Coordinates of C-alpha atoms in Angstrom, one line a residue:
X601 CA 47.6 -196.5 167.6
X602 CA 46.0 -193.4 166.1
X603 CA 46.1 -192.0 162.9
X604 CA 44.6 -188.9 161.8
X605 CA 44.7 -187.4 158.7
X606 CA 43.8 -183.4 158.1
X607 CA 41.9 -181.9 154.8
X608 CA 44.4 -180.4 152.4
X609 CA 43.0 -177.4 153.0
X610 CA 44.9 -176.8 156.2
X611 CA 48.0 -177.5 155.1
X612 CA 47.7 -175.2 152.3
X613 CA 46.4 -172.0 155.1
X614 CA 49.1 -172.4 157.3
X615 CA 51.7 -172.4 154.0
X616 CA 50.6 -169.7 153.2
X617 CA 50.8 -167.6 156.7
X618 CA 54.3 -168.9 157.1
X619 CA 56.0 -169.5 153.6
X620 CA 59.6 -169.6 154.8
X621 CA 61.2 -171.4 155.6
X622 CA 60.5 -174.0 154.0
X623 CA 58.4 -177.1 154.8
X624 CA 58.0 -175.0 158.4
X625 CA 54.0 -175.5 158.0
X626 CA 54.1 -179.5 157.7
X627 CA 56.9 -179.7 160.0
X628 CA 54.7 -177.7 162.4
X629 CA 51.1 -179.1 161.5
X630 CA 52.9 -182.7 161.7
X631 CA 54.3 -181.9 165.6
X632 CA 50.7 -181.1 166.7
X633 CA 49.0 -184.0 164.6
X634 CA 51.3 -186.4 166.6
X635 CA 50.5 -184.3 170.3
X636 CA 46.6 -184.8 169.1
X637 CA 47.2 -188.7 168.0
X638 CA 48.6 -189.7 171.3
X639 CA 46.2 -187.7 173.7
X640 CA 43.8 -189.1 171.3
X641 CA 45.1 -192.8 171.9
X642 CA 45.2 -192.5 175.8
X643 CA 41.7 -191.2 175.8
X644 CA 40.5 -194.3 174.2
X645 CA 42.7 -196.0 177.2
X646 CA 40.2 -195.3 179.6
X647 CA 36.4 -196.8 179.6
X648 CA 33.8 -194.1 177.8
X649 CA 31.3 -192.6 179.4
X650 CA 27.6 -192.7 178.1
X651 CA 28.2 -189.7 177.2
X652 CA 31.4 -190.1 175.6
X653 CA 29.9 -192.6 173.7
X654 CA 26.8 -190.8 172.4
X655 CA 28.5 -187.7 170.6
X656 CA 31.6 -189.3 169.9
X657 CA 33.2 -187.4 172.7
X658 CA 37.4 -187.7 173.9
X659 CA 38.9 -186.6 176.8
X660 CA 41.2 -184.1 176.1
X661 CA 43.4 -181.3 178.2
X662 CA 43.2 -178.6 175.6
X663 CA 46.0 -176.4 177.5
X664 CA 48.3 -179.7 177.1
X665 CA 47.6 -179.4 173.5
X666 CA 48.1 -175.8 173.3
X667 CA 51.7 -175.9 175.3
X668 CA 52.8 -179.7 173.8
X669 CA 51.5 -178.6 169.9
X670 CA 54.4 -176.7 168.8
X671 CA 54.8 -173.0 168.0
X672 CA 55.3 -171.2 164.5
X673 CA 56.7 -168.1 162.8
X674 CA 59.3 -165.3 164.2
X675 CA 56.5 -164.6 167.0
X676 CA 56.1 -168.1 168.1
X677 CA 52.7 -167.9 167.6
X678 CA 50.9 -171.7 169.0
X679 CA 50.1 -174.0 166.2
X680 CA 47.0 -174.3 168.4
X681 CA 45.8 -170.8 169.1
X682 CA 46.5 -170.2 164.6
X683 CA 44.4 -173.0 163.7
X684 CA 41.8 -171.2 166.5
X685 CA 42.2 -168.2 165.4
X686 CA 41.6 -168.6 161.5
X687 CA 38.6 -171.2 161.8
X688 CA 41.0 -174.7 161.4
X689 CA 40.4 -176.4 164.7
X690 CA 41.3 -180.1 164.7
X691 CA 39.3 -180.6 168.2
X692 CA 36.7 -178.6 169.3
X693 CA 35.1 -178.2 173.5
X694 CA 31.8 -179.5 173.7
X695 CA 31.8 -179.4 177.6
X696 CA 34.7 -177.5 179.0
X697 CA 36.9 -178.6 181.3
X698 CA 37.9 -177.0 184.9
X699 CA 41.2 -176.7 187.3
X700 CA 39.8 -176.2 189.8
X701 CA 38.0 -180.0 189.5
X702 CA 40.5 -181.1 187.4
X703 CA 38.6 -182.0 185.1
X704 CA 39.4 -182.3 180.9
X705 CA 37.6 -180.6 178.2
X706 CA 34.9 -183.2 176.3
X707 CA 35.9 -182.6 172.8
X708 CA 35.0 -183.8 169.6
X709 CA 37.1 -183.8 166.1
X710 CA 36.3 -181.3 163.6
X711 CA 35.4 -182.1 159.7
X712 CA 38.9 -181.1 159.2
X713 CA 39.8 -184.6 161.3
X714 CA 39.5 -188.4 159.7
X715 CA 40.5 -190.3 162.4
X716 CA 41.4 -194.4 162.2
X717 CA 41.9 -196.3 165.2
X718 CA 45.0 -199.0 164.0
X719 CA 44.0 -201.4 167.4
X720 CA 40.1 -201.6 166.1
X721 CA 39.4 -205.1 164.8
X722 CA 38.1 -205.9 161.6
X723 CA 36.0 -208.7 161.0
X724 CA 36.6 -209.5 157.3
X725 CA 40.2 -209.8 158.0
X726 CA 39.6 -212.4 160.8
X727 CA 36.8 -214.1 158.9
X728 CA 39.1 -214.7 155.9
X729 CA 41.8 -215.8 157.6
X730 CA 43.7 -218.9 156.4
X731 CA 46.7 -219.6 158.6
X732 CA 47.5 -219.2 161.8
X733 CA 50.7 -216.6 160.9
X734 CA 48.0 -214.7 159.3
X735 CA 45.8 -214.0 161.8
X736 CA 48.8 -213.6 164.3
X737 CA 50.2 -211.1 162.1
X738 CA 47.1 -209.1 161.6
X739 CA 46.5 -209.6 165.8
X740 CA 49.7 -209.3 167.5
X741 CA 51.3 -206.8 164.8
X742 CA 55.1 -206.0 164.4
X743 CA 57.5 -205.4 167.3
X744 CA 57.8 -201.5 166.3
X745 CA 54.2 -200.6 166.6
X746 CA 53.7 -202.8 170.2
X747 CA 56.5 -201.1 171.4
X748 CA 55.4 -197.5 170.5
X749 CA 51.7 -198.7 172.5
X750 CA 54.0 -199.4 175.3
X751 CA 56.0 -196.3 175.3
X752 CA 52.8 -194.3 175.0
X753 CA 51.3 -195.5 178.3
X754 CA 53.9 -196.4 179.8
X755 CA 57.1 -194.0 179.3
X756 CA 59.1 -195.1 182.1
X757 CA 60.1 -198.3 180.4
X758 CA 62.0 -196.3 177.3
X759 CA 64.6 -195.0 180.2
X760 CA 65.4 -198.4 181.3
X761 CA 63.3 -198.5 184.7
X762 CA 65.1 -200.5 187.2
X763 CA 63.1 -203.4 189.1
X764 CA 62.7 -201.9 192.2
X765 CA 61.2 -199.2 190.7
X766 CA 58.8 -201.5 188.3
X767 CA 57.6 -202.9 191.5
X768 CA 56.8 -199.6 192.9
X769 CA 54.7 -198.1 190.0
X770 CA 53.5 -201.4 189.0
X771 CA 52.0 -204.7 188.9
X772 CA 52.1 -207.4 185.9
X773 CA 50.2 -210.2 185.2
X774 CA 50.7 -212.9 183.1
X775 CA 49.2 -213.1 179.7
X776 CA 47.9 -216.1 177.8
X777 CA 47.8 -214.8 174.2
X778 CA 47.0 -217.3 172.3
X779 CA 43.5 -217.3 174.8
X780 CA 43.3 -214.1 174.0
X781 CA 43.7 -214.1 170.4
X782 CA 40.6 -216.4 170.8
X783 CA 38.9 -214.1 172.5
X784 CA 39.3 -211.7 170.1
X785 CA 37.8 -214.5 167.5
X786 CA 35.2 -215.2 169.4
X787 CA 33.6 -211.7 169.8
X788 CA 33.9 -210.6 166.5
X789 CA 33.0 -213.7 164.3
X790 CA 30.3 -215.3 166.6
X791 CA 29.6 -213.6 169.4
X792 CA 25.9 -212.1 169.3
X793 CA 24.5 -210.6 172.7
X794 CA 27.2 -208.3 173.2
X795 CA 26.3 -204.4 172.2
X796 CA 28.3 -203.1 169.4
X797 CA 30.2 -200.7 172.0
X798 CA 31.1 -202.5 174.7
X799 CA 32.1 -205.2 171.9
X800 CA 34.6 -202.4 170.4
X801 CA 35.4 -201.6 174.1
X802 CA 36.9 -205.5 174.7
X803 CA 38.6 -205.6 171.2
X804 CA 40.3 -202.8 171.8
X805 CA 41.4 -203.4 175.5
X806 CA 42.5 -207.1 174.2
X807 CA 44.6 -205.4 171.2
X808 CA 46.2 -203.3 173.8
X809 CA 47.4 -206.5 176.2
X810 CA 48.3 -207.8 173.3
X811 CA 50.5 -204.9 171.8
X812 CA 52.1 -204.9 175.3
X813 CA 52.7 -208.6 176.3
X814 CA 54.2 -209.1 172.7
X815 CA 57.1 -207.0 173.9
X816 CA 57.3 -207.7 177.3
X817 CA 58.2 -211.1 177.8
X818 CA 54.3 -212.2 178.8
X819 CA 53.4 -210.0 180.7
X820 CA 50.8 -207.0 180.6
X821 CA 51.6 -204.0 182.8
X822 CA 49.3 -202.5 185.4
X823 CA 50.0 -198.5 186.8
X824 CA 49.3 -198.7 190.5
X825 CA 46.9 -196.0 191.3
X826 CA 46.3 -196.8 195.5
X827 CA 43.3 -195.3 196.6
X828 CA 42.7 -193.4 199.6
X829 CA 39.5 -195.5 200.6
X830 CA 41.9 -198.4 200.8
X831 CA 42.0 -200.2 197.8
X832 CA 44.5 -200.2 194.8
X833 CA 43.6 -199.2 191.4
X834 CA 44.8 -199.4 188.1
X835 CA 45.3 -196.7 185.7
X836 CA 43.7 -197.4 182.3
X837 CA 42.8 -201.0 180.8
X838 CA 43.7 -203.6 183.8
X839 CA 42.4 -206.9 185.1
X840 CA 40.0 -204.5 187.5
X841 CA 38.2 -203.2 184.3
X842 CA 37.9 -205.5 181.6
X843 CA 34.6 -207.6 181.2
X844 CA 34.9 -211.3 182.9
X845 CA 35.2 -212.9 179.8
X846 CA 38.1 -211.1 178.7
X847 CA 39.9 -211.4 182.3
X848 CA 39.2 -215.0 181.6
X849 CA 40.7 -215.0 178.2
X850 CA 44.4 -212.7 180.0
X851 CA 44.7 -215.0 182.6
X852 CA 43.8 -218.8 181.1
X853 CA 43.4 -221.5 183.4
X854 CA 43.4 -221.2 186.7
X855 CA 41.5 -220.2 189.8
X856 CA 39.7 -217.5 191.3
X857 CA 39.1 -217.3 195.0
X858 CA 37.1 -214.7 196.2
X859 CA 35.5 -213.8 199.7
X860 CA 32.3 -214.8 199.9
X861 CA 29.8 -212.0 200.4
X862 CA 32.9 -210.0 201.7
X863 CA 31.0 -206.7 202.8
X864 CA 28.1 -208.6 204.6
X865 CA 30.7 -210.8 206.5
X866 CA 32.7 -207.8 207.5
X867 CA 29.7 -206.5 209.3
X868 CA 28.8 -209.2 210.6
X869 CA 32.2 -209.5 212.2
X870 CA 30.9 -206.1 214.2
X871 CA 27.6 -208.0 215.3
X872 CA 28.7 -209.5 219.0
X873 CA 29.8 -205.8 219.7
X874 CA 26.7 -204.6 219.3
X875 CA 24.8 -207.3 220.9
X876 CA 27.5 -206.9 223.9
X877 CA 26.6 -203.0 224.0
X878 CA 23.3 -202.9 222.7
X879 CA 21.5 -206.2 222.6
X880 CA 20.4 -206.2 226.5
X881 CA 21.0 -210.2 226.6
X882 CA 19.5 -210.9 223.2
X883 CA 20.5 -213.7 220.9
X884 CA 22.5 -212.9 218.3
X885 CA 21.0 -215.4 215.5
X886 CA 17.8 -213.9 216.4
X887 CA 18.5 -210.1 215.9
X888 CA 20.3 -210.9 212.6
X889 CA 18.7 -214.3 211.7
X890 CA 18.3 -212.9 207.9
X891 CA 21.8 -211.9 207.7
X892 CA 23.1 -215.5 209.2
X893 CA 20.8 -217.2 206.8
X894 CA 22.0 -214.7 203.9
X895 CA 25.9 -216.1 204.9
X896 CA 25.4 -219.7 205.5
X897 CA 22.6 -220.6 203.1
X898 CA 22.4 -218.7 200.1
X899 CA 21.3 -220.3 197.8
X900 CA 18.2 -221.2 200.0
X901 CA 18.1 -217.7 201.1
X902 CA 18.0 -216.4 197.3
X903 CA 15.8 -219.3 196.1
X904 CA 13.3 -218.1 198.4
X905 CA 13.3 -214.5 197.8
X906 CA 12.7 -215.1 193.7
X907 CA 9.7 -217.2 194.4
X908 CA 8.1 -214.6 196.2
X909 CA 9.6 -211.8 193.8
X910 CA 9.1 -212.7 190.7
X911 CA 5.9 -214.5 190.1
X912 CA 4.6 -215.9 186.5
X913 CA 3.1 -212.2 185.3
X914 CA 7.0 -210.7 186.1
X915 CA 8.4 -209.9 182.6
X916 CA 12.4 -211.1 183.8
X917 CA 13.6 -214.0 182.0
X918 CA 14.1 -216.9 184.8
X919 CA 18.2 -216.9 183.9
X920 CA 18.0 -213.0 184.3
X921 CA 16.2 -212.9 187.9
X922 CA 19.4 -214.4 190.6
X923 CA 21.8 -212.0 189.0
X924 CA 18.9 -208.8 189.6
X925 CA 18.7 -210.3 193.3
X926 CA 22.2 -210.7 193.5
X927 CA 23.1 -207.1 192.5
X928 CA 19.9 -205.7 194.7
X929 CA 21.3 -207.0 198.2
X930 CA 24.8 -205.6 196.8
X931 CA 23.2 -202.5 196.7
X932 CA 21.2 -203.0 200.1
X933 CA 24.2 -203.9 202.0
X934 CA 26.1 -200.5 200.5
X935 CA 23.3 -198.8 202.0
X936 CA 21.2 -198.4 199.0
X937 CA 17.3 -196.8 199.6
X938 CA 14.4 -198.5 199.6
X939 CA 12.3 -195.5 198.2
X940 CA 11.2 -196.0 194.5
X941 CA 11.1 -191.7 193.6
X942 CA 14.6 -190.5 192.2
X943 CA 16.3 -186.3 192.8
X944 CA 17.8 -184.1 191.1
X945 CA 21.5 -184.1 191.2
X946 CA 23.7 -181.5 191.4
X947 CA 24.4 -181.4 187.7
X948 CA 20.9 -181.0 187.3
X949 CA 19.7 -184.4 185.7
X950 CA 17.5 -187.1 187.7
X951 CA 19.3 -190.1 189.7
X952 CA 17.0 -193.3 190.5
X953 CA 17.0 -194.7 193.4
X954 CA 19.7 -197.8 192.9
X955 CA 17.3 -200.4 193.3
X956 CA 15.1 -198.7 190.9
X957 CA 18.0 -198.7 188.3
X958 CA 18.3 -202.9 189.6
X959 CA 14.9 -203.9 189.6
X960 CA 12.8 -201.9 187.0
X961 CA 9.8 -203.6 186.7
X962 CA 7.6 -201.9 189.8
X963 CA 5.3 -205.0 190.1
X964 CA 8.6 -206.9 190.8
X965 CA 10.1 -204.1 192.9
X966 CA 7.0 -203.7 195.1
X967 CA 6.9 -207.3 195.8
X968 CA 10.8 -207.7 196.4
X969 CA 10.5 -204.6 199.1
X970 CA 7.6 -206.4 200.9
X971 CA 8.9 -209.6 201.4
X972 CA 9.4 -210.1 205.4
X973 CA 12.6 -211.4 204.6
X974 CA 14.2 -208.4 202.5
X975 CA 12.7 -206.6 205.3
X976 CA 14.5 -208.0 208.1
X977 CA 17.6 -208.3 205.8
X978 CA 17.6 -203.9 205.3
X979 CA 16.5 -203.7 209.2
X980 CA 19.6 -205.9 210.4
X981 CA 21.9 -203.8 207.6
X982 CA 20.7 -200.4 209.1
X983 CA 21.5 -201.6 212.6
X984 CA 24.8 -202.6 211.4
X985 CA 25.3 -199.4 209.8
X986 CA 24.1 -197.0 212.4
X987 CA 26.6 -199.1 214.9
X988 CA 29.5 -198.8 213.0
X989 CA 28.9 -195.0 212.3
X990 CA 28.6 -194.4 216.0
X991 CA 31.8 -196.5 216.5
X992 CA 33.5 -193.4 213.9
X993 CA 32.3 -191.0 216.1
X994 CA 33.6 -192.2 219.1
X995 CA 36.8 -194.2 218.3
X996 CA 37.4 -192.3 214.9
X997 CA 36.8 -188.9 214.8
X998 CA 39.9 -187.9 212.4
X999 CA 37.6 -189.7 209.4
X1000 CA 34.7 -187.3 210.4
X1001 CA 37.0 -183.9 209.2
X1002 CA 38.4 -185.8 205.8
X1003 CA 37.0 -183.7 203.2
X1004 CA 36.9 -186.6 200.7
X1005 CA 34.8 -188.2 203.4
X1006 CA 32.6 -185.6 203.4
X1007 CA 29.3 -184.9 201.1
X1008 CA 29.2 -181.7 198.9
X1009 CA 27.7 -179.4 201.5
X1010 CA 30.8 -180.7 203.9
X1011 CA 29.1 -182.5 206.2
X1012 CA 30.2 -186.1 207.0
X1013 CA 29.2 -188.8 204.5
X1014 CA 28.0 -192.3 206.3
X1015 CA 28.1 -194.0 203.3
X1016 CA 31.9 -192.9 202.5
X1017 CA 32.5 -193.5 205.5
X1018 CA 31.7 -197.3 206.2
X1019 CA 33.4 -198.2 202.5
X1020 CA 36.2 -196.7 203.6
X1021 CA 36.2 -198.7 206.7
X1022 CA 35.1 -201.5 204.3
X1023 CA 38.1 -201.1 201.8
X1024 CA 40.3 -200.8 204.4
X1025 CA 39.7 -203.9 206.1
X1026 CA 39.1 -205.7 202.6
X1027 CA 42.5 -205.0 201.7
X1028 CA 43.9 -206.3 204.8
X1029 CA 41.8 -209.4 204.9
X1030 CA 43.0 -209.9 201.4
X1031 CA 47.0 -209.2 202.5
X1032 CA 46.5 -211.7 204.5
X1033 CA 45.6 -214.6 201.9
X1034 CA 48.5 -213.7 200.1
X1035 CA 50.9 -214.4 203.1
X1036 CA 50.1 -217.3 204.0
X1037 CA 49.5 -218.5 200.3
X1038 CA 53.2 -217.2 200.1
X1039 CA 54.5 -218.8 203.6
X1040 CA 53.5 -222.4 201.0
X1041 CA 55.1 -221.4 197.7
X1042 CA 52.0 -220.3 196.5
X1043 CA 51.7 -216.8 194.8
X1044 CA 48.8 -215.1 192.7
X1045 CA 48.7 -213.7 189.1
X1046 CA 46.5 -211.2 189.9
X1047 CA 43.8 -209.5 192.1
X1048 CA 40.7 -207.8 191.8
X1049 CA 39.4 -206.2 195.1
X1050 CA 38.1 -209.3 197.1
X1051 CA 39.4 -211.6 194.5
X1052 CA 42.5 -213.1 194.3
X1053 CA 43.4 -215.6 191.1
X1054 CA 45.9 -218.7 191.5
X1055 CA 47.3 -220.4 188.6
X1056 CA 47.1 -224.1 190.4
X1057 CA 44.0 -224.9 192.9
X1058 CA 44.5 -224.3 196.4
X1059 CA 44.6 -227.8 198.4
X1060 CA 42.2 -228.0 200.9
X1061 CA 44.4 -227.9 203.6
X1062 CA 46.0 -224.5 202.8
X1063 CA 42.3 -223.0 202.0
X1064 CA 41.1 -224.3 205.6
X1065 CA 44.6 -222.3 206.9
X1066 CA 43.9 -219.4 204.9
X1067 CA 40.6 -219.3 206.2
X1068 CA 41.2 -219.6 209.8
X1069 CA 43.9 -216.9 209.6
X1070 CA 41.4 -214.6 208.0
X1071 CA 39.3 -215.1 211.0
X1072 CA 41.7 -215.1 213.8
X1073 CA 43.7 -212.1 212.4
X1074 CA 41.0 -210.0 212.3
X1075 CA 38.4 -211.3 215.1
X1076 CA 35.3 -211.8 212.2
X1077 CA 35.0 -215.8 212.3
X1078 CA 32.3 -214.9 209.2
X1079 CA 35.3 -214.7 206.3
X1080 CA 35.4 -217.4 204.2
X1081 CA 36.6 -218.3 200.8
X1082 CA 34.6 -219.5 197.4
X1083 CA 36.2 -220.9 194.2
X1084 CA 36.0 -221.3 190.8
X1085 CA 37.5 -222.9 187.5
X1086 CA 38.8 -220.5 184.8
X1087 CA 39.2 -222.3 181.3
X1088 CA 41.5 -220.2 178.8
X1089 CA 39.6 -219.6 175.1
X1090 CA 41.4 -223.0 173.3
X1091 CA 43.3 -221.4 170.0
X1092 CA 42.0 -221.9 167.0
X1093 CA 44.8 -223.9 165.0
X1094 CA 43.9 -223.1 161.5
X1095 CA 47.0 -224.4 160.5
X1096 CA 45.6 -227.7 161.8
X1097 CA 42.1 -227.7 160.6
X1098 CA 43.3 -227.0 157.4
X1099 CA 45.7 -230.2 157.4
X1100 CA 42.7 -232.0 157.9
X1101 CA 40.9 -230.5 155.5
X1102 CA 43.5 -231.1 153.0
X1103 CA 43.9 -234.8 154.0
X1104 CA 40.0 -235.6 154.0
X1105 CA 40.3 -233.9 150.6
X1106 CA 42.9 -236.5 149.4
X1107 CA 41.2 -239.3 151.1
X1108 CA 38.4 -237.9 149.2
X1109 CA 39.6 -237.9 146.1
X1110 CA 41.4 -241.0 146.6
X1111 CA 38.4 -243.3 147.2
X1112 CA 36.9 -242.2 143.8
X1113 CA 40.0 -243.2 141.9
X1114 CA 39.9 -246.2 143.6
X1115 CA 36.0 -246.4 142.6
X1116 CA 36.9 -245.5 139.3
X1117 CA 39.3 -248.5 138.7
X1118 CA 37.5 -251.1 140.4
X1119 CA 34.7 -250.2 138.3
X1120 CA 37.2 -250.5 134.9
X1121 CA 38.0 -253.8 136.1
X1122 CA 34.8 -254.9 136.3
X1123 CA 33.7 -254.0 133.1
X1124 CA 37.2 -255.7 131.5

């Protein structure tokens, strides 16, 4: 939660504008302290922005403020056009927000403002720690102030939502919470490469699972927020958005299946249509023989491409360079450039080209882009591209005149275009491993685009059925399945540790007395 307290100062102005009756100011400054705190709070819900993060910035509706914050006086004059109008502002606009974008004011607290953040994690506390109870205490908190987190982001659940409606507006997921209390351990008392911000980012987002699992029986809750490219998003802190480790830490053991190089398969499922339109007899493997070896050998494929990237001058640590390649054919199969020289975008600051942003050593860069096969990886993904595009514009028109489809200047946008096509068809691929994992008993905790997380391993049998149904369903025999192990952080068990301490202690202790008489013995 949020907490904010406000120099005396104001209390004392707005006293003495309004006098009677009386306690009318604090009643009044206390209703708009409480509107600030919880737009405050469900600011901090949401990932910052760079920006956000380098001035200290919230994201605040400042007309919500204004309407929610309470009136004052015979005129009903706003509490939030007074504190305006006589120099008192709680919140001030750095960048302005818009309705016709819908966007929110950037605003910043005032002097007037200390704010505490009661989720934030402090180390000391979790360093000194004795006893299990204590350090549940201090992480889990009391059933009042989980429930008012709850009730804050999600209101419905304080009218008594019925089921069906829970399913509609959400999904839950499981939470283990003694791996998360772990987690939370971890990152503040010995984790060290983690930046101080995105480490105040996780703490927060694993207080706020917390907070809301405490009270609801295990489970975290996820607002559905469907896009229309396809996909379904989650409002605020969800599996989607939290680092890897922390997802690791909600959802303990268990395992993740995810489609293997899902965006490259799915164009590859469009390859024999162009070969059958365009390809005048030619051989498939041979007109997309880097793509193929991309899909069925990877790790060959990516082996091969570092050697010739990143030679023994290249500054990128050896650990660093297959997650760089990784996120650089990502990028190349989204369509990303090849040109190294960024533009000015429409806000008026400088983009890089994404593979400049990926790869920022030139030397490195230069010799990635040259590489015959990168080369005949981007040719193969262009000809893929320009097929499917031309596929829109004959068979799909409607998607051509969709204005969120569409660039700036309103002309249609290829690259929107294919990852909605993409989404689409990801979703769908993706419905279907839930069905048949269903059609065996089998249902997932959670999933994350094309990922889809298990509690128990998939037997071979029913990943070989899942797979096939993929590829039948859908006519792209490329989709198929990887896995891996997720270990829950292991609790602590102070509590334990400090049993043995104790008992090592006696033993201790014990051996010297025994020492001690033996040696009186002796001397007798």
């Amino acid at each position: 939660m949020i907490k904010i307290t406000v120099d005396q100062k104001v209390y004392e102005a707005l006293q003495k504008a309004f006098p009677k009756p009386a306690n009318t100011a604090h009643r009044a400054l206390a209703k708009y302290i409480s509107v600030l705190e919880t737009m405050l709070f469900k600011s901090l819900h949401f990932a910052a922005t760079p920006l956000q993060r380098k001035y200290d910035l919230f994201a605040i509706s400042l007309q919500q403020l204004a309407n929610q914050g309470g009136q004052i006086g015979p005129a009903k004059l706003r509490v939030h056009a007074w504190l305006r109008n006589n120099n008192l502002n709680l919140v001030e606009s750095v960048i302005t927000g818009s309705n016709l974008t819908g966007s929110v004011s950037q605003c910043k607290l005032t002097k007037l403002v200390t704010m505490v953040d009661t989720l934030a994690v402090e180390d000391k506390i979790l360093r000194s720690g004795k006893s299990d109870s204590e350090i549940d205490q201090y992480l889990c908190g009391d059933d009042f102030g989980n429930y008012q987190v709850l009730n804050l982001l999600f209101p419905e659940f304080k009218q008594r939502i019925k089921s069906e409606e829970i399913e509609e507006l959400f999904d839950l997921v499981p939470v283990d919470k003694e791996s998360v209390k772990s987690y939370i351990i971890w990152l503040t008392t010995e984790s060290e490469k983690i930046s101080q911000e995105k480490k105040d980012q996780a703490l927060r987002q694993a207080r706020i699972i917390l907070a809301i699992s405490s009270v609801m029986d295990g489970y975290y809750v996820q607002r559905k927020k469907p896009s229309a490219f396809g996909r379904m998003y989650y409002e605020g802190t969800s599996v989607q958005n939290i680092n890897k480790e922390l997802r690791r830490a909600v959802l303990g053991n268990c395992f993740e299946y995810d489609i293997r190089s899902s965006v490259v398969a799915w164009k590859m499922g469009w390859a024999k249509q162009y070969i059958d339109a365009y390809g005048q007899g030619k051989d498939l493997r041979k007109v997309f023989s880097a793509t193929l070896n991309f899909l069925e050998d990877k790790a060959d494929f990516m082996g091969t491409v570092q050697y010739f990237t990143f030679e023994d001058d290249s500054p990128v640590h050896k650990d660093l360079q297959p997650k760089l390649l990784k996120q650089a054919f990502t990028a190349i199969s989204f369509g990303a450039r090849q040109n190294t020289i960024g533009w000015q975008n429409e806000s008026g600051g400088w983009t890089n080209p994404a593979l400049v942003d990926i790869i920022k050593n030139g030397t490195d860069r230069e010799r990635f882009l040259a590489d015959p096969t990168v080369q005949a990886y981007i040719n193969e993904q262009s000809i893929l591209d320009t097929h499917l595009y031309e596929l829109v514009k004959t068979t799909r028109r409607d998607l051509l005149s969709k204005s969120f489809l569409q660039t700036p200047s309103g002309r249609p946008s290829k690259s929107k275009i294919l990852a909605y096509l993409y989404q689409h068809d990801e979703t769908e691929v993706m419905d279907i491993v839930c069905e048949v994992a269903a059609q065996h008993g089998r249902e997932p905790i959670a999933r994350v685009h094309d990922a889809i997380f298990f509690k128990h391993k998939l037997s071979v049998d029913l990943r070989h059925d899942i797979e096939m149904a993929m590829q039948d369903r859908t006519k792209n025999p490329y989709w198929r399945l990887s896995h891996k192990q997720l270990e829950r952080y292991e609790p602590r068990y102070l509590d334990l540790k400090m049993d043995e301490a104790a008992h090592k202690e006696r033993i201790r202790l014990e051996t010297i007395r025994a020492r001690e008489h033996y040696s009186n013995l002796s001397v007798d």
